[in-house]
Amino acid sequence: MLTSRTISVDVKSSHQVSEFKRGLKTSIPLLLAITPFALVLGAQATQKGFSFLEVPLLTGLNFAGGSEFAILEMWTNPPNIMMLIFITFLVNCRHLLMGASLVPYLRHLPNKKVLPALFFLVDESWAVSYADAQKNQKKMGFQHAFSMPFYAGLCFALYIMWVFFTALGGMIGPTLGDISRFGFDMAFPAVFLVLLRGMWKGFNSARPWLVSLVCAALAYLYLPNGWYVPIGAICGIASAFYLIGDDAE
């Protein structure tokens, strides 16, 4: 009895290690894409007056690249704290939908395990782990489709590399000057285009994306600097609720 139980534990542990390694391996293309993006963010934070210690604190405590860029766009000296909180909420509220999509796969797990895992939920980790869970769902069912070790390996690599390279960008940013002239800032839209392609389910589902894009572009052209971020977020969310209501009818 003891031997069989020990073998079972060893097999489970081996599987978890294998899944963690699979997450690390899957993260490699994403890491190559977000590294220049992280360098740009760190350099921009330094240009806004952040110290070398404050840059990794920003990116480590608010692990969400979109809202971090939005904060820097709206940053003033002294900072308007309430405005920054509002912008962060608007940009990150997409996580409500991302988290809700994972409920069928995570509802059987205890909160003490799920809530820390969701802290590391970003667009990249969600898109990859959600696609992996959907692939496994047919043969394993909802309860076992989502691989937490795979997700952990993916998030571990993304988090460590993100915080490290944003700190590095903050350190070398003053030396290089405006590093966006090297084209590194194209990494962000490139990553999202790839993720959106993987989530494409037809034009009807993509209508809120289009509304958000058009409104943000118009705000970028005609409103003060930084306002395109909340305008795009608000219009995208509002159109999603409106269009979902139309589809339901």
PDB file of C-alpha atoms in Angstrom:
ATOM      1  CA  MET A   1       0.000   0.000   0.000  1.00  0.00           C
ATOM      2  CA  LEU A   2       2.757   2.430   0.996  1.00  0.00           C
ATOM      3  CA  THR A   3       4.790   1.570  -2.087  1.00  0.00           C
ATOM      4  CA  SER A   4       1.882   2.137  -4.479  1.00  0.00           C
ATOM      5  CA  ARG A   5       1.083   5.436  -2.783  1.00  0.00           C
ATOM      6  CA  THR A   6       4.715   6.529  -3.061  1.00  0.00           C
ATOM      7  CA  ILE A   7       4.776   5.594  -6.747  1.00  0.00           C
ATOM      8  CA  SER A   8       1.564   7.578  -7.291  1.00  0.00           C
ATOM      9  CA  VAL A   9       3.063  10.654  -5.616  1.00  0.00           C
ATOM     10  CA  ASP A  10       6.257  10.322  -7.662  1.00  0.00           C
ATOM     11  CA  VAL A  11       4.305  10.046 -10.922  1.00  0.00           C
ATOM     12  CA  LYS A  12       2.201  13.087 -10.030  1.00  0.00           C
ATOM     13  CA  SER A  13       5.288  15.083  -9.073  1.00  0.00           C
ATOM     14  CA  SER A  14       7.042  14.074 -12.287  1.00  0.00           C
ATOM     15  CA  HIS A  15       4.025  15.146 -14.329  1.00  0.00           C
ATOM     16  CA  GLN A  16       3.893  18.527 -12.592  1.00  0.00           C
ATOM     17  CA  VAL A  17       7.588  19.133 -13.242  1.00  0.00           C
ATOM     18  CA  SER A  18       7.088  18.154 -16.882  1.00  0.00           C
ATOM     19  CA  GLU A  19       4.154  20.544 -17.220  1.00  0.00           C
ATOM     20  CA  PHE A  20       6.116  23.357 -15.551  1.00  0.00           C
ATOM     21  CA  LYS A  21       8.947  22.825 -18.038  1.00  0.00           C
ATOM     22  CA  ARG A  22       6.431  22.825 -20.881  1.00  0.00           C
ATOM     23  CA  GLY A  23       5.213  26.214 -19.666  1.00  0.00           C
ATOM     24  CA  LEU A  24       8.772  27.539 -19.614  1.00  0.00           C
ATOM     25  CA  LYS A  25       9.379  26.234 -23.131  1.00  0.00           C
ATOM     26  CA  THR A  26       6.122  27.704 -24.441  1.00  0.00           C
ATOM     27  CA  SER A  27       7.031  31.104 -23.002  1.00  0.00           C
ATOM     28  CA  ILE A  28      10.234  31.464 -25.065  1.00  0.00           C
ATOM     29  CA  PRO A  29       8.663  33.091 -28.162  1.00  0.00           C
ATOM     30  CA  LEU A  30       6.694  35.430 -25.899  1.00  0.00           C
ATOM     31  CA  LEU A  31       9.840  36.372 -23.981  1.00  0.00           C
ATOM     32  CA  LEU A  32      11.623  37.284 -27.196  1.00  0.00           C
ATOM     33  CA  ALA A  33       8.725  39.579 -28.060  1.00  0.00           C
ATOM     34  CA  ILE A  34       8.210  41.276 -24.690  1.00  0.00           C
ATOM     35  CA  THR A  35      11.898  41.886 -23.902  1.00  0.00           C
ATOM     36  CA  PRO A  36      12.262  44.983 -26.118  1.00  0.00           C
ATOM     37  CA  PHE A  37       8.843  46.118 -24.933  1.00  0.00           C
ATOM     38  CA  ALA A  38      10.071  45.875 -21.321  1.00  0.00           C
ATOM     39  CA  LEU A  39      13.224  47.832 -22.141  1.00  0.00           C
ATOM     40  CA  VAL A  40      11.137  50.635 -23.663  1.00  0.00           C
ATOM     41  CA  LEU A  41       8.878  50.760 -20.609  1.00  0.00           C
ATOM     42  CA  GLY A  42      11.810  50.909 -18.209  1.00  0.00           C
ATOM     43  CA  ALA A  43      13.479  53.669 -20.222  1.00  0.00           C
ATOM     44  CA  GLN A  44      10.256  55.689 -20.380  1.00  0.00           C
ATOM     45  CA  ALA A  45       9.761  55.323 -16.625  1.00  0.00           C
ATOM     46  CA  THR A  46      13.251  56.694 -16.008  1.00  0.00           C
ATOM     47  CA  GLN A  47      12.520  59.640 -18.286  1.00  0.00           C
ATOM     48  CA  LYS A  48       9.426  60.354 -16.168  1.00  0.00           C
ATOM     49  CA  GLY A  49      11.593  60.581 -13.037  1.00  0.00           C
ATOM     50  CA  PHE A  50      11.332  57.042 -11.632  1.00  0.00           C
ATOM     51  CA  SER A  51      14.350  55.825  -9.696  1.00  0.00           C
ATOM     52  CA  PHE A  52      16.080  52.519 -10.436  1.00  0.00           C
ATOM     53  CA  LEU A  53      14.267  50.925  -7.462  1.00  0.00           C
ATOM     54  CA  GLU A  54      10.864  52.353  -8.384  1.00  0.00           C
ATOM     55  CA  VAL A  55      10.857  50.850 -11.900  1.00  0.00           C
ATOM     56  CA  PRO A  56      10.796  47.163 -10.801  1.00  0.00           C
ATOM     57  CA  LEU A  57       8.338  48.080  -8.041  1.00  0.00           C
ATOM     58  CA  LEU A  58       5.993  49.519 -10.666  1.00  0.00           C
ATOM     59  CA  THR A  59       6.252  46.524 -12.968  1.00  0.00           C
ATOM     60  CA  GLY A  60       6.349  43.906 -10.209  1.00  0.00           C
ATOM     61  CA  LEU A  61       3.376  45.139  -8.176  1.00  0.00           C
ATOM     62  CA  ASN A  62       1.245  46.122 -11.162  1.00  0.00           C
ATOM     63  CA  PHE A  63       2.039  43.220 -13.462  1.00  0.00           C
ATOM     64  CA  ALA A  64       0.101  44.456 -16.501  1.00  0.00           C
ATOM     65  CA  GLY A  65       2.036  46.063 -19.334  1.00  0.00           C
ATOM     66  CA  GLY A  66      -0.851  47.974 -20.889  1.00  0.00           C
ATOM     67  CA  SER A  67      -1.761  49.860 -17.721  1.00  0.00           C
ATOM     68  CA  GLU A  68       1.904  50.520 -16.940  1.00  0.00           C
ATOM     69  CA  PHE A  69       2.331  52.289 -20.273  1.00  0.00           C
ATOM     70  CA  ALA A  70      -0.948  54.117 -19.699  1.00  0.00           C
ATOM     71  CA  ILE A  71       0.237  55.319 -16.288  1.00  0.00           C
ATOM     72  CA  LEU A  72       3.421  56.720 -17.798  1.00  0.00           C
ATOM     73  CA  GLU A  73       1.445  58.457 -20.550  1.00  0.00           C
ATOM     74  CA  MET A  74      -0.624  60.269 -17.910  1.00  0.00           C
ATOM     75  CA  TRP A  75       2.198  60.798 -15.397  1.00  0.00           C
ATOM     76  CA  THR A  76       2.705  64.334 -14.104  1.00  0.00           C
ATOM     77  CA  ASN A  77       4.871  65.818 -11.399  1.00  0.00           C
ATOM     78  CA  PRO A  78       3.351  65.701  -8.821  1.00  0.00           C
ATOM     79  CA  PRO A  79       1.246  62.722  -9.987  1.00  0.00           C
ATOM     80  CA  ASN A  80      -2.548  62.848  -9.979  1.00  0.00           C
ATOM     81  CA  ILE A  81      -3.121  59.689  -7.939  1.00  0.00           C
ATOM     82  CA  MET A  82      -6.872  59.428  -8.488  1.00  0.00           C
ATOM     83  CA  MET A  83      -6.493  59.803 -12.244  1.00  0.00           C
ATOM     84  CA  LEU A  84      -3.783  57.120 -12.307  1.00  0.00           C
ATOM     85  CA  ILE A  85      -6.007  54.749 -10.313  1.00  0.00           C
ATOM     86  CA  PHE A  86      -8.877  55.425 -12.687  1.00  0.00           C
ATOM     87  CA  ILE A  87      -6.736  54.803 -15.772  1.00  0.00           C
ATOM     88  CA  THR A  88      -5.311  51.603 -14.265  1.00  0.00           C
ATOM     89  CA  PHE A  89      -8.809  50.322 -13.511  1.00  0.00           C
ATOM     90  CA  LEU A  90     -10.082  51.080 -17.005  1.00  0.00           C
ATOM     91  CA  VAL A  91      -7.183  49.438 -18.798  1.00  0.00           C
ATOM     92  CA  ASN A  92      -7.083  46.413 -16.475  1.00  0.00           C
ATOM     93  CA  CYS A  93     -10.827  45.815 -16.323  1.00  0.00           C
ATOM     94  CA  ARG A  94     -10.405  43.457 -19.282  1.00  0.00           C
ATOM     95  CA  HIS A  95      -9.015  41.075 -16.654  1.00  0.00           C
ATOM     96  CA  LEU A  96     -12.570  40.699 -15.367  1.00  0.00           C
ATOM     97  CA  LEU A  97     -13.519  39.039 -18.634  1.00  0.00           C
ATOM     98  CA  MET A  98     -10.303  37.051 -18.807  1.00  0.00           C
ATOM     99  CA  GLY A  99     -10.787  35.746 -15.272  1.00  0.00           C
ATOM    100  CA  ALA A 100     -14.445  34.952 -15.914  1.00  0.00           C
ATOM    101  CA  SER A 101     -13.494  32.821 -18.921  1.00  0.00           C
ATOM    102  CA  LEU A 102     -11.339  30.645 -16.634  1.00  0.00           C
ATOM    103  CA  VAL A 103     -14.054  30.026 -14.025  1.00  0.00           C
ATOM    104  CA  PRO A 104     -15.218  26.692 -15.537  1.00  0.00           C
ATOM    105  CA  TYR A 105     -11.645  25.398 -15.322  1.00  0.00           C
ATOM    106  CA  LEU A 106     -10.753  26.746 -11.853  1.00  0.00           C
ATOM    107  CA  ARG A 107     -13.979  26.621  -9.823  1.00  0.00           C
ATOM    108  CA  HIS A 108     -13.049  23.299  -8.219  1.00  0.00           C
ATOM    109  CA  LEU A 109      -9.777  24.688  -6.818  1.00  0.00           C
ATOM    110  CA  PRO A 110      -9.507  26.491  -3.445  1.00  0.00           C
ATOM    111  CA  ASN A 111      -9.262  30.301  -3.425  1.00  0.00           C
ATOM    112  CA  LYS A 112      -5.888  30.165  -1.677  1.00  0.00           C
ATOM    113  CA  LYS A 113      -4.540  28.529  -4.828  1.00  0.00           C
ATOM    114  CA  VAL A 114      -6.526  30.423  -7.470  1.00  0.00           C
ATOM    115  CA  LEU A 115      -6.173  34.009  -6.220  1.00  0.00           C
ATOM    116  CA  PRO A 116      -2.339  34.063  -6.133  1.00  0.00           C
ATOM    117  CA  ALA A 117      -2.312  32.460  -9.586  1.00  0.00           C
ATOM    118  CA  LEU A 118      -4.616  35.162 -10.965  1.00  0.00           C
ATOM    119  CA  PHE A 119      -2.209  37.891  -9.797  1.00  0.00           C
ATOM    120  CA  PHE A 120       0.109  36.744 -12.608  1.00  0.00           C
ATOM    121  CA  LEU A 121      -2.661  36.701 -15.209  1.00  0.00           C
ATOM    122  CA  VAL A 122      -1.718  38.874 -18.186  1.00  0.00           C
ATOM    123  CA  ASP A 123      -2.867  38.848 -21.798  1.00  0.00           C
ATOM    124  CA  GLU A 124      -0.108  36.498 -22.914  1.00  0.00           C
ATOM    125  CA  SER A 125      -0.434  33.982 -20.083  1.00  0.00           C
ATOM    126  CA  TRP A 126      -4.225  34.021 -20.365  1.00  0.00           C
ATOM    127  CA  ALA A 127      -4.296  33.530 -24.136  1.00  0.00           C
ATOM    128  CA  VAL A 128      -1.810  30.648 -24.103  1.00  0.00           C
ATOM    129  CA  SER A 129      -3.184  28.840 -21.025  1.00  0.00           C
ATOM    130  CA  TYR A 130      -6.802  29.310 -22.122  1.00  0.00           C
ATOM    131  CA  ALA A 131      -6.050  27.884 -25.559  1.00  0.00           C
ATOM    132  CA  ASP A 132      -4.244  24.968 -23.901  1.00  0.00           C
ATOM    133  CA  ALA A 133      -7.239  24.327 -21.617  1.00  0.00           C
ATOM    134  CA  GLN A 134      -9.667  24.395 -24.533  1.00  0.00           C
ATOM    135  CA  LYS A 135      -7.518  21.862 -26.351  1.00  0.00           C
ATOM    136  CA  ASN A 136      -7.439  19.562 -23.309  1.00  0.00           C
ATOM    137  CA  GLN A 137     -11.120  19.998 -22.456  1.00  0.00           C
ATOM    138  CA  LYS A 138     -12.449  17.496 -24.979  1.00  0.00           C
ATOM    139  CA  LYS A 139     -10.404  14.582 -23.661  1.00  0.00           C
ATOM    140  CA  MET A 140     -10.012  15.567 -19.979  1.00  0.00           C
ATOM    141  CA  GLY A 141     -13.129  17.583 -19.085  1.00  0.00           C
ATOM    142  CA  PHE A 142     -13.278  21.000 -17.442  1.00  0.00           C
ATOM    143  CA  GLN A 143     -11.887  19.912 -14.084  1.00  0.00           C
ATOM    144  CA  HIS A 144      -8.555  18.666 -15.428  1.00  0.00           C
ATOM    145  CA  ALA A 145      -8.231  20.687 -18.643  1.00  0.00           C
ATOM    146  CA  PHE A 146      -6.421  23.660 -17.112  1.00  0.00           C
ATOM    147  CA  SER A 147      -2.851  22.714 -16.196  1.00  0.00           C
ATOM    148  CA  MET A 148      -1.783  24.797 -13.204  1.00  0.00           C
ATOM    149  CA  PRO A 149       1.896  23.690 -13.410  1.00  0.00           C
ATOM    150  CA  PHE A 150       1.951  24.664 -17.091  1.00  0.00           C
ATOM    151  CA  TYR A 151       0.428  28.032 -16.198  1.00  0.00           C
ATOM    152  CA  ALA A 152       2.933  28.439 -13.346  1.00  0.00           C
ATOM    153  CA  GLY A 153       5.903  27.809 -15.638  1.00  0.00           C
ATOM    154  CA  LEU A 154       4.535  30.257 -18.188  1.00  0.00           C
ATOM    155  CA  CYS A 155       3.897  32.992 -15.620  1.00  0.00           C
ATOM    156  CA  PHE A 156       7.189  32.419 -13.805  1.00  0.00           C
ATOM    157  CA  ALA A 157       9.175  33.097 -16.964  1.00  0.00           C
ATOM    158  CA  LEU A 158       7.054  36.070 -18.021  1.00  0.00           C
ATOM    159  CA  TYR A 159       7.144  37.705 -14.586  1.00  0.00           C
ATOM    160  CA  ILE A 160      10.866  37.301 -13.931  1.00  0.00           C
ATOM    161  CA  MET A 161      11.884  38.461 -17.384  1.00  0.00           C
ATOM    162  CA  TRP A 162       9.423  41.358 -17.367  1.00  0.00           C
ATOM    163  CA  VAL A 163      10.594  42.778 -14.045  1.00  0.00           C
ATOM    164  CA  PHE A 164      14.264  42.186 -14.879  1.00  0.00           C
ATOM    165  CA  PHE A 165      14.202  43.816 -18.312  1.00  0.00           C
ATOM    166  CA  THR A 166      12.086  46.781 -17.222  1.00  0.00           C
ATOM    167  CA  ALA A 167      14.667  47.393 -14.481  1.00  0.00           C
ATOM    168  CA  LEU A 168      17.445  46.994 -17.058  1.00  0.00           C
ATOM    169  CA  GLY A 169      15.664  49.424 -19.362  1.00  0.00           C
ATOM    170  CA  GLY A 170      15.462  51.912 -16.510  1.00  0.00           C
ATOM    171  CA  MET A 171      19.185  51.508 -15.920  1.00  0.00           C
ATOM    172  CA  ILE A 172      20.373  51.841 -19.514  1.00  0.00           C
ATOM    173  CA  GLY A 173      17.620  54.193 -20.696  1.00  0.00           C
ATOM    174  CA  PRO A 174      19.481  57.434 -19.858  1.00  0.00           C
ATOM    175  CA  THR A 175      22.522  56.147 -21.760  1.00  0.00           C
ATOM    176  CA  LEU A 176      20.612  55.185 -24.916  1.00  0.00           C
ATOM    177  CA  GLY A 177      18.202  58.109 -24.890  1.00  0.00           C
ATOM    178  CA  ASP A 178      14.941  57.555 -26.781  1.00  0.00           C
ATOM    179  CA  ILE A 179      15.239  53.835 -27.562  1.00  0.00           C
ATOM    180  CA  SER A 180      11.930  53.866 -29.418  1.00  0.00           C
ATOM    181  CA  ARG A 181      13.939  55.136 -32.404  1.00  0.00           C
ATOM    182  CA  PHE A 182      15.280  51.583 -32.707  1.00  0.00           C
ATOM    183  CA  GLY A 183      11.753  50.337 -33.373  1.00  0.00           C
ATOM    184  CA  PHE A 184      11.504  48.374 -30.104  1.00  0.00           C
ATOM    185  CA  ASP A 185       8.089  49.860 -29.362  1.00  0.00           C
ATOM    186  CA  MET A 186       6.665  47.789 -32.236  1.00  0.00           C
ATOM    187  CA  ALA A 187       7.030  44.687 -30.042  1.00  0.00           C
ATOM    188  CA  PHE A 188       3.851  45.537 -28.110  1.00  0.00           C
ATOM    189  CA  PRO A 189       1.433  45.739 -31.071  1.00  0.00           C
ATOM    190  CA  ALA A 190       3.178  42.775 -32.713  1.00  0.00           C
ATOM    191  CA  VAL A 191       2.534  40.535 -29.685  1.00  0.00           C
ATOM    192  CA  PHE A 192      -1.095  41.589 -29.477  1.00  0.00           C
ATOM    193  CA  LEU A 193      -1.689  41.053 -33.179  1.00  0.00           C
ATOM    194  CA  VAL A 194      -0.456  37.483 -32.793  1.00  0.00           C
ATOM    195  CA  LEU A 195      -2.645  36.925 -29.710  1.00  0.00           C
ATOM    196  CA  LEU A 196      -5.689  38.433 -31.396  1.00  0.00           C
ATOM    197  CA  ARG A 197      -5.149  36.210 -34.410  1.00  0.00           C
ATOM    198  CA  GLY A 198      -5.227  33.178 -32.125  1.00  0.00           C
ATOM    199  CA  MET A 199      -8.488  34.380 -30.521  1.00  0.00           C
ATOM    200  CA  TRP A 200     -10.185  35.397 -33.786  1.00  0.00           C
ATOM    201  CA  LYS A 201     -13.738  34.023 -33.974  1.00  0.00           C
ATOM    202  CA  GLY A 202     -15.132  36.133 -36.793  1.00  0.00           C
ATOM    203  CA  PHE A 203     -15.953  39.779 -37.403  1.00  0.00           C
ATOM    204  CA  ASN A 204     -18.981  39.923 -35.084  1.00  0.00           C
ATOM    205  CA  SER A 205     -16.900  39.028 -32.035  1.00  0.00           C
ATOM    206  CA  ALA A 206     -14.222  41.520 -33.067  1.00  0.00           C
ATOM    207  CA  ARG A 207     -16.522  44.544 -33.357  1.00  0.00           C
ATOM    208  CA  PRO A 208     -15.637  45.926 -29.893  1.00  0.00           C
ATOM    209  CA  TRP A 209     -11.953  45.752 -30.863  1.00  0.00           C
ATOM    210  CA  LEU A 210     -12.698  47.846 -33.953  1.00  0.00           C
ATOM    211  CA  VAL A 211     -14.735  50.397 -31.988  1.00  0.00           C
ATOM    212  CA  SER A 212     -11.973  50.712 -29.402  1.00  0.00           C
ATOM    213  CA  LEU A 213      -9.333  51.107 -32.106  1.00  0.00           C
ATOM    214  CA  VAL A 214     -11.215  53.843 -34.006  1.00  0.00           C
ATOM    215  CA  CYS A 215     -12.084  55.809 -30.850  1.00  0.00           C
ATOM    216  CA  ALA A 216      -8.541  55.571 -29.488  1.00  0.00           C
ATOM    217  CA  ALA A 217      -7.105  56.702 -32.835  1.00  0.00           C
ATOM    218  CA  LEU A 218      -9.421  59.719 -32.969  1.00  0.00           C
ATOM    219  CA  ALA A 219      -8.591  60.612 -29.353  1.00  0.00           C
ATOM    220  CA  TYR A 220      -4.882  60.293 -30.118  1.00  0.00           C
ATOM    221  CA  LEU A 221      -5.216  62.742 -32.999  1.00  0.00           C
ATOM    222  CA  TYR A 222      -7.493  65.353 -31.433  1.00  0.00           C
ATOM    223  CA  LEU A 223      -7.282  65.154 -27.622  1.00  0.00           C
ATOM    224  CA  PRO A 224      -4.454  65.969 -25.166  1.00  0.00           C
ATOM    225  CA  ASN A 225      -1.658  63.435 -24.712  1.00  0.00           C
ATOM    226  CA  GLY A 226      -2.639  60.199 -22.994  1.00  0.00           C
ATOM    227  CA  TRP A 227      -6.430  60.490 -23.263  1.00  0.00           C
ATOM    228  CA  TYR A 228      -6.618  57.925 -26.052  1.00  0.00           C
ATOM    229  CA  VAL A 229      -6.016  55.210 -23.441  1.00  0.00           C
ATOM    230  CA  PRO A 230      -9.169  55.732 -21.298  1.00  0.00           C
ATOM    231  CA  ILE A 231     -11.242  56.737 -24.336  1.00  0.00           C
ATOM    232  CA  GLY A 232     -10.360  53.533 -26.182  1.00  0.00           C
ATOM    233  CA  ALA A 233     -10.964  51.409 -23.078  1.00  0.00           C
ATOM    234  CA  ILE A 234     -14.349  52.982 -22.241  1.00  0.00           C
ATOM    235  CA  CYS A 235     -15.627  52.818 -25.832  1.00  0.00           C
ATOM    236  CA  GLY A 236     -14.479  49.229 -26.238  1.00  0.00           C
ATOM    237  CA  ILE A 237     -16.143  48.081 -23.018  1.00  0.00           C
ATOM    238  CA  ALA A 238     -19.363  50.015 -23.706  1.00  0.00           C
ATOM    239  CA  SER A 239     -19.612  48.654 -27.256  1.00  0.00           C
ATOM    240  CA  ALA A 240     -18.986  45.112 -26.012  1.00  0.00           C
ATOM    241  CA  PHE A 241     -21.936  45.292 -23.607  1.00  0.00           C
ATOM    242  CA  TYR A 242     -24.137  46.966 -26.236  1.00  0.00           C
ATOM    243  CA  LEU A 243     -23.287  44.512 -29.002  1.00  0.00           C
ATOM    244  CA  ILE A 244     -23.607  41.507 -26.688  1.00  0.00           C
ATOM    245  CA  GLY A 245     -27.093  42.739 -25.821  1.00  0.00           C
ATOM    246  CA  ASP A 246     -27.972  42.981 -29.496  1.00  0.00           C
ATOM    247  CA  ASP A 247     -26.677  39.481 -30.170  1.00  0.00           C
ATOM    248  CA  ALA A 248     -28.674  38.090 -27.237  1.00  0.00           C
ATOM    249  CA  GLU A 249     -31.880  39.536 -28.676  1.00  0.00           C
TER     250      GLU A 249
END
